[in-house]
PDB file of C-alpha atoms in Angstrom:
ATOM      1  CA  UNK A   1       1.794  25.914 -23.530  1.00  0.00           C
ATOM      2  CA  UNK A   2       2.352  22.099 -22.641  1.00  0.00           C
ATOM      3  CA  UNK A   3       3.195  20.809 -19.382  1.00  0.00           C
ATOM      4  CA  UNK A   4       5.256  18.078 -21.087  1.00  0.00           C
ATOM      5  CA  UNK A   5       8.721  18.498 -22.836  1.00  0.00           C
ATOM      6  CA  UNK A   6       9.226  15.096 -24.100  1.00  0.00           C
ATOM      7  CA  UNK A   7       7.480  13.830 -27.539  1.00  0.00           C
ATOM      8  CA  UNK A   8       7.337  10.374 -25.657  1.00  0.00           C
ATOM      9  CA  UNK A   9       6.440  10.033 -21.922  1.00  0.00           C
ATOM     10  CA  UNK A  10       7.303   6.476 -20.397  1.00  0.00           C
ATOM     11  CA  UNK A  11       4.267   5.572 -18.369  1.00  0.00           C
ATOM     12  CA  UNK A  12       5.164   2.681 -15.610  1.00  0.00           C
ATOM     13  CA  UNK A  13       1.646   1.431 -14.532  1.00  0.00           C
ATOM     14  CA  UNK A  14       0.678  -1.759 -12.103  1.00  0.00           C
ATOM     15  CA  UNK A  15       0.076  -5.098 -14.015  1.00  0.00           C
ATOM     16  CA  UNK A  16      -2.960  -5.459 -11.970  1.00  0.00           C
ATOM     17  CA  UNK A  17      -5.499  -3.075 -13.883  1.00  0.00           C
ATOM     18  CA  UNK A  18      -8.035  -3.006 -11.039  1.00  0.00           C
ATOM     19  CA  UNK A  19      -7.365   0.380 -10.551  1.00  0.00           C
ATOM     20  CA  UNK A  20      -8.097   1.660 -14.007  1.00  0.00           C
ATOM     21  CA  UNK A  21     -11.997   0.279 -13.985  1.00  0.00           C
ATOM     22  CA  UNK A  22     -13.240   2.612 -11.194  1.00  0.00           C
ATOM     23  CA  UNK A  23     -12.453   5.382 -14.010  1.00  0.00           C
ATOM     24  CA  UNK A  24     -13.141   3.849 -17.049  1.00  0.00           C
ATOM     25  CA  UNK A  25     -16.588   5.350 -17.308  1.00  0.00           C
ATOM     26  CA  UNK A  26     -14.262   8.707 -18.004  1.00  0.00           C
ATOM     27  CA  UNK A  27     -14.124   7.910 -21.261  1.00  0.00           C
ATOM     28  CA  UNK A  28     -17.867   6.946 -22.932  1.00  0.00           C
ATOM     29  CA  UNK A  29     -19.919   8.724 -19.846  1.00  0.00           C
ATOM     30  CA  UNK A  30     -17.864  12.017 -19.294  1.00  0.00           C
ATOM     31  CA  UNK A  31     -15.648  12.730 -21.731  1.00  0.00           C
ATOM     32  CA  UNK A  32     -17.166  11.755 -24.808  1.00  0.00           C
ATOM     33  CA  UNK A  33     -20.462  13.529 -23.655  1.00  0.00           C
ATOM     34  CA  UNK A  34     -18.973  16.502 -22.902  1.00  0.00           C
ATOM     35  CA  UNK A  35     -17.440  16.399 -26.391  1.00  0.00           C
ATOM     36  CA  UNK A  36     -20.712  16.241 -28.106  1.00  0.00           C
ATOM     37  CA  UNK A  37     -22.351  19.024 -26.242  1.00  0.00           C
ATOM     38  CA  UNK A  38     -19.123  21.239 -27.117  1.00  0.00           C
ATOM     39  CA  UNK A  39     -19.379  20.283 -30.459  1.00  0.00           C
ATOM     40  CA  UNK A  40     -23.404  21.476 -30.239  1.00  0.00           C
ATOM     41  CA  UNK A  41     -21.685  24.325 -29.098  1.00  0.00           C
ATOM     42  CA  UNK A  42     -19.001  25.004 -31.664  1.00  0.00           C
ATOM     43  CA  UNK A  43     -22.215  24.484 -34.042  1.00  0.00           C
ATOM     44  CA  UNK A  44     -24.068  27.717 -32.660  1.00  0.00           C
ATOM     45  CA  UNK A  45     -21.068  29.327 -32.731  1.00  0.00           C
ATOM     46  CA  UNK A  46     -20.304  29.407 -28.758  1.00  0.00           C
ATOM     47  CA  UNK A  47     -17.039  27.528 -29.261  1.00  0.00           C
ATOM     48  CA  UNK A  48     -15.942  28.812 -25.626  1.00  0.00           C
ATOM     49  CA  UNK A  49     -19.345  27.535 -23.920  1.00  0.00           C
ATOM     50  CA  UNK A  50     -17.603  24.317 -22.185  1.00  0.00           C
ATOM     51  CA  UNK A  51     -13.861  25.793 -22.502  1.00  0.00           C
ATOM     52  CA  UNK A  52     -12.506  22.974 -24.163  1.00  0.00           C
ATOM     53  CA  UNK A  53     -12.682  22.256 -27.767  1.00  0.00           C
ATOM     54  CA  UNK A  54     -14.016  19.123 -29.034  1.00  0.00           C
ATOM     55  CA  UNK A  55     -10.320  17.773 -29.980  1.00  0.00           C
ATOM     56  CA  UNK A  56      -9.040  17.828 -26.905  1.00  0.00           C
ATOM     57  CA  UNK A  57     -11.812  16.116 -24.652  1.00  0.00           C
ATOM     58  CA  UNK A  58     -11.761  13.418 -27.667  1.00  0.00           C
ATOM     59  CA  UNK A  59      -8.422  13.119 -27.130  1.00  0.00           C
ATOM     60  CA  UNK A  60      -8.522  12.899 -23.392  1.00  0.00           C
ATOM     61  CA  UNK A  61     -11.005  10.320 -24.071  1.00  0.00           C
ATOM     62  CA  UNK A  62      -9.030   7.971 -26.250  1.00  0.00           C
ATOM     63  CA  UNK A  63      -6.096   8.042 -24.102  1.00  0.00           C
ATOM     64  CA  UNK A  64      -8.516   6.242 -21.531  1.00  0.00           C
ATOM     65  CA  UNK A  65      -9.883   4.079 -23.935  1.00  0.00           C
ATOM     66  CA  UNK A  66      -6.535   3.261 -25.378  1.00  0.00           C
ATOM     67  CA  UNK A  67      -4.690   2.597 -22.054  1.00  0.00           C
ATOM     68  CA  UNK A  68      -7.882   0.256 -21.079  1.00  0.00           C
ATOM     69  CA  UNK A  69      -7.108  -1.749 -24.383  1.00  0.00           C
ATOM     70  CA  UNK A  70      -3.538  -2.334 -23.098  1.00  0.00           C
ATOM     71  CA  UNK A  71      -4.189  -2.689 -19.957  1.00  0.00           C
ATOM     72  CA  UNK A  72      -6.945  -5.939 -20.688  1.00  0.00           C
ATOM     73  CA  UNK A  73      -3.295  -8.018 -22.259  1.00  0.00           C
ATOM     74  CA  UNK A  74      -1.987  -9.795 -19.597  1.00  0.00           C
ATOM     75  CA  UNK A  75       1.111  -8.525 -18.335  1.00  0.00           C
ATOM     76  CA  UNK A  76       4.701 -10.377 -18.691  1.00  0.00           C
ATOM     77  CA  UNK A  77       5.287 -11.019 -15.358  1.00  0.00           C
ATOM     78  CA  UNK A  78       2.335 -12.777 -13.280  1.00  0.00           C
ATOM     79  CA  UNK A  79       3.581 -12.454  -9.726  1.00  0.00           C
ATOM     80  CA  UNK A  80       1.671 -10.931  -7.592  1.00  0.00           C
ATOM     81  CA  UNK A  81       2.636  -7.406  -6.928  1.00  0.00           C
ATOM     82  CA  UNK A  82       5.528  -7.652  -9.091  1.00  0.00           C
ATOM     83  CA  UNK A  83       4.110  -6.895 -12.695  1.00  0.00           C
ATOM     84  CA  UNK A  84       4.060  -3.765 -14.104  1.00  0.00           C
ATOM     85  CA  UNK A  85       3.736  -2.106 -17.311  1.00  0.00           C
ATOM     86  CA  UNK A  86       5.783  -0.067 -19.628  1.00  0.00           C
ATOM     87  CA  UNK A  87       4.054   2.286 -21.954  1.00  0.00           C
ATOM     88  CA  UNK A  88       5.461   4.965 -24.017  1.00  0.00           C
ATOM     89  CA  UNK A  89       2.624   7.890 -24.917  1.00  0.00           C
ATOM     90  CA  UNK A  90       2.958  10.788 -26.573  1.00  0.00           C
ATOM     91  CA  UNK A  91       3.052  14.205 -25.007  1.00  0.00           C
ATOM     92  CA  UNK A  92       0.658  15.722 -26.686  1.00  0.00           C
ATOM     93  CA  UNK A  93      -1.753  13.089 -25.837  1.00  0.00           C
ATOM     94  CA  UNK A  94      -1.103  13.056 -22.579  1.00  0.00           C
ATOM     95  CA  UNK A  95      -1.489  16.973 -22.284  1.00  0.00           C
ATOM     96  CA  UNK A  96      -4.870  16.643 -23.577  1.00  0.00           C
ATOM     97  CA  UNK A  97      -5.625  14.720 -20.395  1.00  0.00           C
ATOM     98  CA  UNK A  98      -3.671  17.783 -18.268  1.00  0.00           C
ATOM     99  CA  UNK A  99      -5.997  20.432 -20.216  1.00  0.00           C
ATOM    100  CA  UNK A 100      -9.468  18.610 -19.279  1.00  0.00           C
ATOM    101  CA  UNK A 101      -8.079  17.966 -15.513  1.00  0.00           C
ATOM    102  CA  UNK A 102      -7.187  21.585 -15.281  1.00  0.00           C
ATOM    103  CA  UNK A 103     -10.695  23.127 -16.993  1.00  0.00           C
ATOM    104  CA  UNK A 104     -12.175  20.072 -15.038  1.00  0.00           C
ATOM    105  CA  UNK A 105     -10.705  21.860 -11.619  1.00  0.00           C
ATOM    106  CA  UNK A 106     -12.046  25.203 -12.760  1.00  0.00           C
ATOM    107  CA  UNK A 107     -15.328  23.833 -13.280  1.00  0.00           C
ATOM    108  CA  UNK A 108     -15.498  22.584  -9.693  1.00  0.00           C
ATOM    109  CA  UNK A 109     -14.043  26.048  -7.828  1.00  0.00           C
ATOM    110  CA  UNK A 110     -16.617  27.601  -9.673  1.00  0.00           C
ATOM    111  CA  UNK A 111     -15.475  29.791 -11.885  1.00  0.00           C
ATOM    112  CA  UNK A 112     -17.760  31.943 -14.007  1.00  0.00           C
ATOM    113  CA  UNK A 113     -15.914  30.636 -17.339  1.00  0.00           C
ATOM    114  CA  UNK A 114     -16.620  27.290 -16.936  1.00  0.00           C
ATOM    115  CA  UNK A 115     -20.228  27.811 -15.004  1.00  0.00           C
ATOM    116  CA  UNK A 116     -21.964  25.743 -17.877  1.00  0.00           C
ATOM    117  CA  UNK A 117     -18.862  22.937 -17.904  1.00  0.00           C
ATOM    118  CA  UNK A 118     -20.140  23.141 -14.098  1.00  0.00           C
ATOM    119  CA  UNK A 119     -23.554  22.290 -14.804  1.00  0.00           C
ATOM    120  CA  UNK A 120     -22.990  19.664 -17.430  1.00  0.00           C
ATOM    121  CA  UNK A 121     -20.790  17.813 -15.215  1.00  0.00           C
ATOM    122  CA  UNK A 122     -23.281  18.132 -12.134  1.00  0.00           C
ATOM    123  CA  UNK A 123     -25.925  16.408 -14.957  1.00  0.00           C
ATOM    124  CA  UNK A 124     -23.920  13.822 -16.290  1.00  0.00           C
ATOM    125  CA  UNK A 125     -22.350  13.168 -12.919  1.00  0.00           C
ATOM    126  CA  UNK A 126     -25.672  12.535 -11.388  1.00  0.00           C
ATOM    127  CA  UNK A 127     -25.726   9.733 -14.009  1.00  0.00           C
ATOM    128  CA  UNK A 128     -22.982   8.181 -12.641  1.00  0.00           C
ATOM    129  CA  UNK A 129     -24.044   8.558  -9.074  1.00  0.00           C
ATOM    130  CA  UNK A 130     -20.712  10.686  -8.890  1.00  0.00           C
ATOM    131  CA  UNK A 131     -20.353  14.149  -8.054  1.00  0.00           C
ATOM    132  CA  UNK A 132     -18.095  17.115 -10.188  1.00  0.00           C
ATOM    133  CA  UNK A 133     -15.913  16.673  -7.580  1.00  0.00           C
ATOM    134  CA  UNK A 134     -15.528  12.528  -7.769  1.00  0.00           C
ATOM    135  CA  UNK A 135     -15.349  13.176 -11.335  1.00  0.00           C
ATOM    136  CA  UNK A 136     -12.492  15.705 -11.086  1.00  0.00           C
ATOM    137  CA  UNK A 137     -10.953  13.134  -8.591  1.00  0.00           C
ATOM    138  CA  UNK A 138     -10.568  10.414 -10.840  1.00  0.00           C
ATOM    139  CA  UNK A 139      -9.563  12.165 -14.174  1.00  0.00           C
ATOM    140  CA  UNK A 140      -6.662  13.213 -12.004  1.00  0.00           C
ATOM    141  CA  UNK A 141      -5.654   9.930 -10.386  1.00  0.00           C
ATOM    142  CA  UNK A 142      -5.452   8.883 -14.326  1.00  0.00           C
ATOM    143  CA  UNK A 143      -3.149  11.805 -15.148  1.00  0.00           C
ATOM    144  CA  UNK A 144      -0.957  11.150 -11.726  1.00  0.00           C
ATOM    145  CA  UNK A 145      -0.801   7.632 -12.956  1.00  0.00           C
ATOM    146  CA  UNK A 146       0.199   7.961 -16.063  1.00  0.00           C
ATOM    147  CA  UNK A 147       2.426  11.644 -15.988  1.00  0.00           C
ATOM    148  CA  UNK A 148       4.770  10.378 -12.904  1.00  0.00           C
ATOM    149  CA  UNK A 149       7.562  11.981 -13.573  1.00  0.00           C
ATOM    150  CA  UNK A 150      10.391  10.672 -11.490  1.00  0.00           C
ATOM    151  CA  UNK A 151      13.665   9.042 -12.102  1.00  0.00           C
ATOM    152  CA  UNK A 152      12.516   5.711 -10.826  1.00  0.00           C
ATOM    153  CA  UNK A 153      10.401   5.918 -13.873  1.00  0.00           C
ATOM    154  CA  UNK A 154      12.793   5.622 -16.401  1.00  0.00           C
ATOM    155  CA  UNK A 155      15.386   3.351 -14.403  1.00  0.00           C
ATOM    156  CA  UNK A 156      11.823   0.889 -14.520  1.00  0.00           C
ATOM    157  CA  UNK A 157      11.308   2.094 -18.471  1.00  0.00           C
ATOM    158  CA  UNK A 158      15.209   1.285 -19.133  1.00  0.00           C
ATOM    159  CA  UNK A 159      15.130  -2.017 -17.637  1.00  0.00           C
ATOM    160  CA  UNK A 160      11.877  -3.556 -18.726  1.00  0.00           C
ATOM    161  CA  UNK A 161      13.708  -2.321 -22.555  1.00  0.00           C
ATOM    162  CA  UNK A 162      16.782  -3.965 -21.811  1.00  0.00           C
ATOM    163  CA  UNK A 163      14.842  -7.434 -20.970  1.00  0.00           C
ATOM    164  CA  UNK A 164      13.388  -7.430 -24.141  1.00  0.00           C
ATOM    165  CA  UNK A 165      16.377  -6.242 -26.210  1.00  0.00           C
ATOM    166  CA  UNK A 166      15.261  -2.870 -27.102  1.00  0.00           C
ATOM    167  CA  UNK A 167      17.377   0.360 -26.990  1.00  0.00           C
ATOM    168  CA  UNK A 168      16.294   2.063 -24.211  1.00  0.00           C
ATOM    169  CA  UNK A 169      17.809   5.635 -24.677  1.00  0.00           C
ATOM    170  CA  UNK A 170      18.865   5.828 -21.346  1.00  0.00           C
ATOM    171  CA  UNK A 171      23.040   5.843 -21.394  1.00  0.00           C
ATOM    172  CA  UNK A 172      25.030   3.798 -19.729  1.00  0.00           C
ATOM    173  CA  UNK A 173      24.876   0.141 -18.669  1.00  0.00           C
ATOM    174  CA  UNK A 174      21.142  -1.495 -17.680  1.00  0.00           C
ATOM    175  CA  UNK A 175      19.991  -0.998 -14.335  1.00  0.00           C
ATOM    176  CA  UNK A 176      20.995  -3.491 -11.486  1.00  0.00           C
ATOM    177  CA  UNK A 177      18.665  -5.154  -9.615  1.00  0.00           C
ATOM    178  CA  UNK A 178      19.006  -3.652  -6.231  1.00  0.00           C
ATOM    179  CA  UNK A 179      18.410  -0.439  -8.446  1.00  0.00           C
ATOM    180  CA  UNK A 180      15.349  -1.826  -9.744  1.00  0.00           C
ATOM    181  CA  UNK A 181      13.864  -2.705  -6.103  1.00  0.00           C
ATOM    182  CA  UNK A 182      14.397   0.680  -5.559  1.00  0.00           C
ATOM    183  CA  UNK A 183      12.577   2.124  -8.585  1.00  0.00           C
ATOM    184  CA  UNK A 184      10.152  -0.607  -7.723  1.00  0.00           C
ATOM    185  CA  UNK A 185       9.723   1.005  -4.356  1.00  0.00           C
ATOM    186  CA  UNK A 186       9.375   4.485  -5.127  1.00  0.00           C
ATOM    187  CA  UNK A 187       7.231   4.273  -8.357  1.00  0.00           C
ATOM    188  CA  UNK A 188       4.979   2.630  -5.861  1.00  0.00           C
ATOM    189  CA  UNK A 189       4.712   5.222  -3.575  1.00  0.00           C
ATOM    190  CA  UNK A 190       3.807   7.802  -6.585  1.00  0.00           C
ATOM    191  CA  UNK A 191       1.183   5.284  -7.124  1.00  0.00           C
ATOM    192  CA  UNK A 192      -0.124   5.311  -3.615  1.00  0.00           C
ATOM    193  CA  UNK A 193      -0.159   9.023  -3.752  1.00  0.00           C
ATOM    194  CA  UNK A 194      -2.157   8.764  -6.484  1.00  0.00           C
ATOM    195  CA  UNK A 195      -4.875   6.779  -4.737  1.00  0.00           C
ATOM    196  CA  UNK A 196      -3.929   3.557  -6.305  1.00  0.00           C
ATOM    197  CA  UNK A 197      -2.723   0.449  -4.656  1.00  0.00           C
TER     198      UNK A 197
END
């Protein structure tokens, strides 16, 4: 069962996308490995050998790879500190990323189920000069940036709409400034929970 209710999640991310290349090598040195030795798997018939099928750690994989795309456009606002980004993603997408953070977690307490997931990640972590547990760090600062789920983040998602002209779905007039500054403020301080700055 999903996490996430809505079809379309508003994602409010920095401008600056510093934070997103420490765990960029998610995608094309975790992820997409781990897909191809599940799908090895799935071959001989052990479709349950790394818990997660194929689709969802390729999915998990191109929401990386296509926030990183967005992300390298430069964003609208070029003061420093005060750009951010607006991005609408689907649920579904985004509970791929959930699934592989929460298999990801088993895999690092140990768990019998995921024992192999376990050892592939220790291998391809080693790679990376990262550890299971670095690994299952970062895949979760990327779903705690982009599944913040607080009403600051749709008073940002409403008014960066309203500049441009589009229907935001959120009733009522636009946000005021001072209610902005205040989104502003606390949308940061998911970020900084998050590990990001």
């Amino acid at each position: 069962m999903s996490r996430l209710r809505d079809p379309d999640r508003p994602c409010v991310l920095p401008g600056d996308p510093s934070w997103l290349h420490e765990v960029r090598y998610l995608e094309e040195k975790v992820l997409r490995v781990v897909a191809k030795a599940a799908a090895v798997a799935a071959v001989r018939f052990e479709e349950d050998r790394f818990v997660l099928s194929v689709g969802v750690l390729e999915g998990a994989a191109s929401v990386i790879g296509r926030l990183a795309a967005e992300m390298e456009e430069p964003a609208d606002d070029e003061r420093e500190g005060e750009a951010v980004r607006v991005l609408f993603l689907p649920g579904w997408e985004l509970d791929y990323l959930w699934q592989v953070l929460t298999v990801f977690r088993r895999a690092q307490a140990g768990e019998p189920e995921a024992a192999d997931l376990r050892e592939l990640l220790d291998g391809v972590g080693e790679g990376q000069g990262r550890t299971v547990e670095q690994i299952t760090g970062d895949v979760q600062r990327v779903a705690a940036m982009l599944m913040l789920d607080i009403p600051a983040v749709r008073t940002l998602a409403a008014a960066v709409l309203h500049s441009l002209g589009l229907q935001s779905g959120h009733g009522g007039p636009p946000p005021d400034v001072a209610a902005v500054r205040a989104a502003l403020e606390q949308v940061r301080a998911g970020w900084a929970a998050a590990g990001v700055r």
